[in-house]
Amino acid sequence: MPRLERYIMTQFVTGIIPALLLLLALFSFMALAEELEDVGKGSFKLADALMVVFLTSPKRIVELLPVTTLLGGLIGLGAMANHREIVAIRTIGVSKLRIARTVAVLAVFLGVFITALQFFVVPGFEHEAALLRSKASQSTEVMAGESQAIWTRNDKHFIRANSSNTERALSDIEIYTTDERGRLSQLIQAASALYIEQENWLLLDVLESEFRDGLVTETKRQNMRWSALLSTEQAAALILPLEALAPNDLLKTITNMRQNNLDTHQYEVVLWQQVSLLPSLLAMALMSLPLLLGSVRTVSASQRALTGGLIGIGFYLLQQLSGHLAGILGMNPSLLILTPPFVLLIIAIAAIRHRKL
């Protein structure tokens, strides 16, 4: 890679890092304030609250990186503009297209970084954070033995699950139901259980055994709905929220739910929101260039940062709104969610082409 491209990328990253750290510290402090409300409940302590904030930081980084990319470009490349380095670069014949191409390559690297966090870091960290949060609920009765099996009790049902996975599912389910005298009246065995929403589950490959008058009646079912497999608190401790799932796990979950004729719209919205981060990064990175070109003498660094912050916040709110509208109105989530970043990308490219030094 030529030295000039490396220098531009270095300056860009130098601007991103302080902006990201500042926003991350702000949002982490707000998250800590929420976690402190649960300190003292159950066995949840201050150290647990701090650890939860730390474990949820990768997810915040993923969400904040598009906005901080715009701010970082305005800060890093803005320093070059203030020292007339961009003017000098243009004077020696370096085109705006070459500068934009360098910024786009950096955005691709940042996209790879975000993807790695989504696949390999966020799910595991969010799961550990959920387990820590479960300490605040004294009603949560989940026990894991050496075999990692999960035992819990809801009313007259004793429930055993072999393990939970990142696809919002439990495997090897056994549900023991007792009568008024405490005797076993029903046994339900299922190969797996998909978490639908709230306390609703779908049991798959079910064998139901009824014990009455010394007789055992067995019934096989392809699937069965169950509304009390785990409580809300227990599910929060064992099942990752949709936003924390890796894209490949979301795809697997969507496939499983479609095979069982379940509504997958909410899952698709989250999946396309994750996918939209990549074009958003590219659009935000390129958008910093037209805000710099030709504005060195007329616009101060603080004004550029303010403008970039307003654009970034507005775009973030628009993305969140498009996701909610896709869920509420039942519209095509890919079209509705991907439209804002691609529109912004087109605007950024057009502005770069028509902007003068």
mmCIF file of N, CA, C and O in Angstrom, residues 249-318:
data_model
loop_
_atom_site.group_PDB
_atom_site.id
_atom_site.type_symbol
_atom_site.label_atom_id
_atom_site.label_comp_id
_atom_site.label_asym_id
_atom_site.label_seq_id
_atom_site.Cartn_x
_atom_site.Cartn_y
_atom_site.Cartn_z
ATOM 1 N N ASP A 249 -26.332 -17.336 13.472
ATOM 2 C CA ASP A 249 -27.300 -17.922 14.402
ATOM 3 C C ASP A 249 -28.711 -17.409 14.111
ATOM 4 O O ASP A 249 -29.692 -18.146 14.256
ATOM 5 N N LEU A 250 -28.801 -16.141 13.733
ATOM 6 C CA LEU A 250 -30.105 -15.599 13.349
ATOM 7 C C LEU A 250 -30.655 -16.329 12.128
ATOM 8 O O LEU A 250 -31.845 -16.659 12.073
ATOM 9 N N LEU A 251 -29.799 -16.587 11.151
ATOM 10 C CA LEU A 251 -30.234 -17.309 9.955
ATOM 11 C C LEU A 251 -30.720 -18.711 10.300
ATOM 12 O O LEU A 251 -31.742 -19.174 9.781
ATOM 13 N N LYS A 252 -29.987 -19.403 11.173
ATOM 14 C CA LYS A 252 -30.402 -20.744 11.578
ATOM 15 C C LYS A 252 -31.744 -20.705 12.309
ATOM 16 O O LYS A 252 -32.604 -21.567 12.091
ATOM 17 N N THR A 253 -31.905 -19.714 13.184
ATOM 18 C CA THR A 253 -33.161 -19.591 13.920
ATOM 19 C C THR A 253 -34.320 -19.308 12.977
ATOM 20 O O THR A 253 -35.406 -19.883 13.107
ATOM 21 N N ILE A 254 -34.105 -18.404 12.014
ATOM 22 C CA ILE A 254 -35.147 -18.084 11.038
ATOM 23 C C ILE A 254 -35.526 -19.315 10.233
ATOM 24 O O ILE A 254 -36.705 -19.591 9.987
ATOM 25 N N THR A 255 -34.525 -20.089 9.831
ATOM 26 C CA THR A 255 -34.789 -21.313 9.072
ATOM 27 C C THR A 255 -35.600 -22.310 9.888
ATOM 28 O O THR A 255 -36.581 -22.892 9.387
ATOM 29 N N ASN A 256 -35.216 -22.508 11.144
ATOM 30 C CA ASN A 256 -35.955 -23.442 12.005
ATOM 31 C C ASN A 256 -37.396 -22.987 12.220
ATOM 32 O O ASN A 256 -38.323 -23.808 12.205
ATOM 33 N N MET A 257 -37.579 -21.691 12.403
ATOM 34 C CA MET A 257 -38.931 -21.180 12.654
ATOM 35 C C MET A 257 -39.796 -21.273 11.402
ATOM 36 O O MET A 257 -40.993 -21.568 11.478
ATOM 37 N N ARG A 258 -39.208 -21.028 10.244
ATOM 38 C CA ARG A 258 -39.979 -21.154 9.002
ATOM 39 C C ARG A 258 -40.399 -22.593 8.766
ATOM 40 O O ARG A 258 -41.506 -22.843 8.274
ATOM 41 N N GLN A 259 -39.526 -23.534 9.111
ATOM 42 C CA GLN A 259 -39.876 -24.944 8.938
ATOM 43 C C GLN A 259 -41.045 -25.347 9.821
ATOM 44 O O GLN A 259 -41.755 -26.313 9.517
ATOM 45 N N ASN A 260 -41.251 -24.595 10.916
ATOM 46 C CA ASN A 260 -42.359 -24.889 11.821
ATOM 47 C C ASN A 260 -43.485 -23.865 11.708
ATOM 48 O O ASN A 260 -44.315 -23.743 12.611
ATOM 49 N N ASN A 261 -43.495 -23.135 10.577
ATOM 50 C CA ASN A 261 -44.579 -22.189 10.270
ATOM 51 C C ASN A 261 -44.762 -21.128 11.346
ATOM 52 O O ASN A 261 -45.889 -20.780 11.704
ATOM 53 N N LEU A 262 -43.649 -20.605 11.857
ATOM 54 C CA LEU A 262 -43.694 -19.545 12.860
ATOM 55 C C LEU A 262 -43.326 -18.217 12.226
ATOM 56 O O LEU A 262 -42.612 -18.162 11.222
ATOM 57 N N ASP A 263 -43.813 -17.142 12.812
ATOM 58 C CA ASP A 263 -43.543 -15.802 12.306
ATOM 59 C C ASP A 263 -42.082 -15.435 12.565
ATOM 60 O O ASP A 263 -41.608 -15.485 13.703
ATOM 61 N N THR A 264 -41.375 -15.062 11.520
ATOM 62 C CA THR A 264 -39.950 -14.727 11.633
ATOM 63 C C THR A 264 -39.662 -13.254 11.373
ATOM 64 O O THR A 264 -38.504 -12.857 11.263
ATOM 65 N N HIS A 265 -40.710 -12.428 11.284
ATOM 66 C CA HIS A 265 -40.519 -11.036 10.860
ATOM 67 C C HIS A 265 -39.589 -10.287 11.810
ATOM 68 O O HIS A 265 -38.689 -9.566 11.374
ATOM 69 N N GLN A 266 -39.790 -10.448 13.101
ATOM 70 C CA GLN A 266 -38.963 -9.754 14.083
ATOM 71 C C GLN A 266 -37.498 -10.164 13.964
ATOM 72 O O GLN A 266 -36.586 -9.333 14.079
ATOM 73 N N TYR A 267 -37.260 -11.438 13.706
ATOM 74 C CA TYR A 267 -35.897 -11.933 13.553
ATOM 75 C C TYR A 267 -35.252 -11.368 12.286
ATOM 76 O O TYR A 267 -34.060 -11.041 12.274
ATOM 77 N N GLU A 268 -36.044 -11.267 11.215
ATOM 78 C CA GLU A 268 -35.511 -10.718 9.969
ATOM 79 C C GLU A 268 -35.154 -9.248 10.125
ATOM 80 O O GLU A 268 -34.168 -8.777 9.542
ATOM 81 N N VAL A 269 -35.948 -8.512 10.894
ATOM 82 C CA VAL A 269 -35.642 -7.095 11.136
ATOM 83 C C VAL A 269 -34.282 -6.951 11.795
ATOM 84 O O VAL A 269 -33.442 -6.138 11.379
ATOM 85 N N VAL A 270 -34.021 -7.754 12.824
ATOM 86 C CA VAL A 270 -32.736 -7.690 13.527
ATOM 87 C C VAL A 270 -31.595 -8.098 12.602
ATOM 88 O O VAL A 270 -30.520 -7.478 12.604
ATOM 89 N N LEU A 271 -31.815 -9.133 11.793
ATOM 90 C CA LEU A 271 -30.771 -9.586 10.868
ATOM 91 C C LEU A 271 -30.396 -8.490 9.885
ATOM 92 O O LEU A 271 -29.199 -8.208 9.670
ATOM 93 N N TRP A 272 -31.385 -7.840 9.298
ATOM 94 C CA TRP A 272 -31.091 -6.792 8.313
ATOM 95 C C TRP A 272 -30.534 -5.542 8.977
ATOM 96 O O TRP A 272 -29.780 -4.798 8.342
ATOM 97 N N GLN A 273 -30.863 -5.307 10.234
ATOM 98 C CA GLN A 273 -30.225 -4.205 10.948
ATOM 99 C C GLN A 273 -28.735 -4.466 11.121
ATOM 100 O O GLN A 273 -27.920 -3.539 11.017
ATOM 101 N N GLN A 274 -28.376 -5.715 11.390
ATOM 102 C CA GLN A 274 -26.961 -6.064 11.490
ATOM 103 C C GLN A 274 -26.268 -5.927 10.143
ATOM 104 O O GLN A 274 -25.145 -5.412 10.055
ATOM 105 N N VAL A 275 -26.923 -6.383 9.078
ATOM 106 C CA VAL A 275 -26.328 -6.285 7.748
ATOM 107 C C VAL A 275 -26.152 -4.828 7.337
ATOM 108 O O VAL A 275 -25.161 -4.462 6.694
ATOM 109 N N SER A 276 -27.106 -3.972 7.725
ATOM 110 C CA SER A 276 -27.065 -2.564 7.312
ATOM 111 C C SER A 276 -25.895 -1.804 7.916
ATOM 112 O O SER A 276 -25.574 -0.703 7.460
ATOM 113 N N LEU A 277 -25.250 -2.362 8.954
ATOM 114 C CA LEU A 277 -24.107 -1.683 9.546
ATOM 115 C C LEU A 277 -22.957 -1.534 8.549
ATOM 116 O O LEU A 277 -22.198 -0.552 8.599
ATOM 117 N N LEU A 278 -22.809 -2.481 7.643
ATOM 118 C CA LEU A 278 -21.695 -2.440 6.688
ATOM 119 C C LEU A 278 -21.843 -1.304 5.680
ATOM 120 O O LEU A 278 -20.912 -0.489 5.527
ATOM 121 N N PRO A 279 -22.979 -1.169 4.958
ATOM 122 C CA PRO A 279 -23.118 0.005 4.089
ATOM 123 C C PRO A 279 -23.180 1.312 4.869
ATOM 124 O O PRO A 279 -22.780 2.363 4.352
ATOM 125 N N SER A 280 -23.656 1.262 6.114
ATOM 126 C CA SER A 280 -23.678 2.471 6.938
ATOM 127 C C SER A 280 -22.269 2.961 7.224
ATOM 128 O O SER A 280 -21.999 4.173 7.198
ATOM 129 N N LEU A 281 -21.363 2.026 7.507
ATOM 130 C CA LEU A 281 -19.967 2.392 7.729
ATOM 131 C C LEU A 281 -19.376 3.076 6.501
ATOM 132 O O LEU A 281 -18.723 4.121 6.609
ATOM 133 N N LEU A 282 -19.599 2.505 5.336
ATOM 134 C CA LEU A 282 -19.064 3.073 4.106
ATOM 135 C C LEU A 282 -19.654 4.448 3.843
ATOM 136 O O LEU A 282 -18.927 5.385 3.481
ATOM 137 N N ALA A 283 -20.975 4.576 4.031
ATOM 138 C CA ALA A 283 -21.630 5.865 3.785
ATOM 139 C C ALA A 283 -21.132 6.935 4.747
ATOM 140 O O ALA A 283 -20.861 8.071 4.349
ATOM 141 N N MET A 284 -20.995 6.585 6.018
ATOM 142 C CA MET A 284 -20.531 7.550 7.016
ATOM 143 C C MET A 284 -19.084 7.967 6.762
ATOM 144 O O MET A 284 -18.715 9.132 6.927
ATOM 145 N N ALA A 285 -18.246 7.006 6.379
ATOM 146 C CA ALA A 285 -16.842 7.323 6.115
ATOM 147 C C ALA A 285 -16.724 8.290 4.942
ATOM 148 O O ALA A 285 -15.985 9.287 5.001
ATOM 149 N N LEU A 286 -17.445 8.016 3.861
ATOM 150 C CA LEU A 286 -17.372 8.883 2.692
ATOM 151 C C LEU A 286 -18.043 10.235 2.929
ATOM 152 O O LEU A 286 -17.666 11.232 2.323
ATOM 153 N N MET A 287 -19.038 10.251 3.818
ATOM 154 C CA MET A 287 -19.754 11.502 4.071
ATOM 155 C C MET A 287 -18.861 12.547 4.726
ATOM 156 O O MET A 287 -19.140 13.756 4.653
ATOM 157 N N SER A 288 -17.774 12.111 5.362
ATOM 158 C CA SER A 288 -16.878 13.066 6.005
ATOM 159 C C SER A 288 -16.113 13.909 4.989
ATOM 160 O O SER A 288 -15.720 15.039 5.288
ATOM 161 N N LEU A 289 -15.923 13.379 3.783
ATOM 162 C CA LEU A 289 -15.126 14.096 2.786
ATOM 163 C C LEU A 289 -15.805 15.361 2.268
ATOM 164 O O LEU A 289 -15.181 16.429 2.258
ATOM 165 N N PRO A 290 -17.071 15.315 1.823
ATOM 166 C CA PRO A 290 -17.676 16.565 1.345
ATOM 167 C C PRO A 290 -17.843 17.613 2.443
ATOM 168 O O PRO A 290 -17.943 18.801 2.145
ATOM 169 N N LEU A 291 -17.871 17.189 3.702
ATOM 170 C CA LEU A 291 -17.943 18.160 4.791
ATOM 171 C C LEU A 291 -16.598 18.845 5.024
ATOM 172 O O LEU A 291 -16.533 19.878 5.696
ATOM 173 N N LEU A 292 -15.530 18.277 4.472
ATOM 174 C CA LEU A 292 -14.185 18.843 4.633
ATOM 175 C C LEU A 292 -13.741 19.627 3.408
ATOM 176 O O LEU A 292 -13.185 20.717 3.526
ATOM 177 N N LEU A 293 -13.995 19.066 2.239
ATOM 178 C CA LEU A 293 -13.501 19.693 1.025
ATOM 179 C C LEU A 293 -14.112 21.067 0.834
ATOM 180 O O LEU A 293 -15.330 21.233 0.829
ATOM 181 N N GLY A 294 -13.261 22.066 0.695
ATOM 182 C CA GLY A 294 -13.716 23.418 0.423
ATOM 183 C C GLY A 294 -14.215 24.178 1.616
ATOM 184 O O GLY A 294 -14.645 25.320 1.498
ATOM 185 N N SER A 295 -14.167 23.571 2.854
ATOM 186 C CA SER A 295 -14.739 24.245 4.023
ATOM 187 C C SER A 295 -13.692 24.664 5.037
ATOM 188 O O SER A 295 -14.030 25.135 6.110
ATOM 189 N N VAL A 296 -12.409 24.511 4.706
ATOM 190 C CA VAL A 296 -11.369 24.767 5.687
ATOM 191 C C VAL A 296 -11.361 26.213 6.139
ATOM 192 O O VAL A 296 -11.200 26.520 7.317
ATOM 193 N N ARG A 297 -11.543 27.111 5.202
ATOM 194 C CA ARG A 297 -11.446 28.528 5.548
ATOM 195 C C ARG A 297 -12.732 29.081 6.136
ATOM 196 O O ARG A 297 -12.722 30.106 6.815
ATOM 197 N N THR A 298 -13.856 28.460 5.837
ATOM 198 C CA THR A 298 -15.143 29.018 6.239
ATOM 199 C C THR A 298 -15.769 28.324 7.438
ATOM 200 O O THR A 298 -16.628 28.901 8.108
ATOM 201 N N VAL A 299 -15.382 27.101 7.728
ATOM 202 C CA VAL A 299 -16.003 26.326 8.800
ATOM 203 C C VAL A 299 -14.919 25.871 9.772
ATOM 204 O O VAL A 299 -13.907 25.307 9.368
ATOM 205 N N SER A 300 -15.155 26.099 11.058
ATOM 206 C CA SER A 300 -14.185 25.698 12.074
ATOM 207 C C SER A 300 -14.303 24.209 12.360
ATOM 208 O O SER A 300 -15.277 23.555 11.975
ATOM 209 N N ALA A 301 -13.296 23.686 13.065
ATOM 210 C CA ALA A 301 -13.303 22.257 13.410
ATOM 211 C C ALA A 301 -14.486 21.914 14.302
ATOM 212 O O ALA A 301 -15.106 20.852 14.160
ATOM 213 N N SER A 302 -14.824 22.808 15.233
ATOM 214 C CA SER A 302 -15.959 22.541 16.125
ATOM 215 C C SER A 302 -17.275 22.524 15.365
ATOM 216 O O SER A 302 -18.157 21.710 15.660
ATOM 217 N N GLN A 303 -17.400 23.401 14.357
ATOM 218 C CA GLN A 303 -18.619 23.412 13.552
ATOM 219 C C GLN A 303 -18.737 22.138 12.721
ATOM 220 O O GLN A 303 -19.829 21.585 12.565
ATOM 221 N N ARG A 304 -17.612 21.680 12.184
ATOM 222 C CA ARG A 304 -17.644 20.423 11.428
ATOM 223 C C ARG A 304 -18.025 19.258 12.332
ATOM 224 O O ARG A 304 -18.794 18.377 11.942
ATOM 225 N N ALA A 305 -17.468 19.228 13.536
ATOM 226 C CA ALA A 305 -17.799 18.149 14.469
ATOM 227 C C ALA A 305 -19.270 18.187 14.845
ATOM 228 O O ALA A 305 -19.930 17.135 14.944
ATOM 229 N N LEU A 306 -19.807 19.385 15.050
ATOM 230 C CA LEU A 306 -21.224 19.522 15.385
ATOM 231 C C LEU A 306 -22.104 19.053 14.234
ATOM 232 O O LEU A 306 -23.079 18.316 14.438
ATOM 233 N N THR A 307 -21.737 19.461 13.017
ATOM 234 C CA THR A 307 -22.504 19.031 11.850
ATOM 235 C C THR A 307 -22.457 17.508 11.698
ATOM 236 O O THR A 307 -23.477 16.858 11.456
ATOM 237 N N GLY A 308 -21.262 16.947 11.857
ATOM 238 C CA GLY A 308 -21.130 15.498 11.764
ATOM 239 C C GLY A 308 -21.913 14.780 12.846
ATOM 240 O O GLY A 308 -22.531 13.739 12.590
ATOM 241 N N GLY A 309 -21.893 15.327 14.063
ATOM 242 C CA GLY A 309 -22.648 14.721 15.152
ATOM 243 C C GLY A 309 -24.140 14.729 14.874
ATOM 244 O O GLY A 309 -24.832 13.730 15.125
ATOM 245 N N LEU A 310 -24.656 15.841 14.348
ATOM 246 C CA LEU A 310 -26.084 15.929 14.033
ATOM 247 C C LEU A 310 -26.466 14.944 12.931
ATOM 248 O O LEU A 310 -27.504 14.279 13.004
ATOM 249 N N ILE A 311 -25.608 14.854 11.899
ATOM 250 C CA ILE A 311 -25.882 13.902 10.818
ATOM 251 C C ILE A 311 -25.850 12.474 11.346
ATOM 252 O O ILE A 311 -26.719 11.653 11.033
ATOM 253 N N GLY A 312 -24.839 12.162 12.172
ATOM 254 C CA GLY A 312 -24.711 10.813 12.716
ATOM 255 C C GLY A 312 -25.880 10.430 13.604
ATOM 256 O O GLY A 312 -26.441 9.332 13.472
ATOM 257 N N ILE A 313 -26.277 11.338 14.508
ATOM 258 C CA ILE A 313 -27.404 11.060 15.403
ATOM 259 C C ILE A 313 -28.695 10.927 14.610
ATOM 260 O O ILE A 313 -29.512 10.025 14.854
ATOM 261 N N GLY A 314 -28.890 11.834 13.635
ATOM 262 C CA GLY A 314 -30.097 11.764 12.808
ATOM 263 C C GLY A 314 -30.183 10.462 12.035
ATOM 264 O O GLY A 314 -31.248 9.839 11.940
ATOM 265 N N PHE A 315 -29.028 10.030 11.488
ATOM 266 C CA PHE A 315 -29.005 8.779 10.744
ATOM 267 C C PHE A 315 -29.266 7.593 11.657
ATOM 268 O O PHE A 315 -30.005 6.664 11.297
ATOM 269 N N TYR A 316 -28.695 7.615 12.859
ATOM 270 C CA TYR A 316 -28.911 6.526 13.822
ATOM 271 C C TYR A 316 -30.391 6.422 14.188
ATOM 272 O O TYR A 316 -30.965 5.326 14.214
ATOM 273 N N LEU A 317 -31.024 7.565 14.450
ATOM 274 C CA LEU A 317 -32.455 7.561 14.797
ATOM 275 C C LEU A 317 -33.297 7.075 13.622
ATOM 276 O O LEU A 317 -34.291 6.362 13.807
ATOM 277 N N LEU A 318 -32.895 7.465 12.402
ATOM 278 C CA LEU A 318 -33.636 7.021 11.218
ATOM 279 C C LEU A 318 -33.534 5.512 11.056
ATOM 280 O O LEU A 318 -34.521 4.847 10.704
#
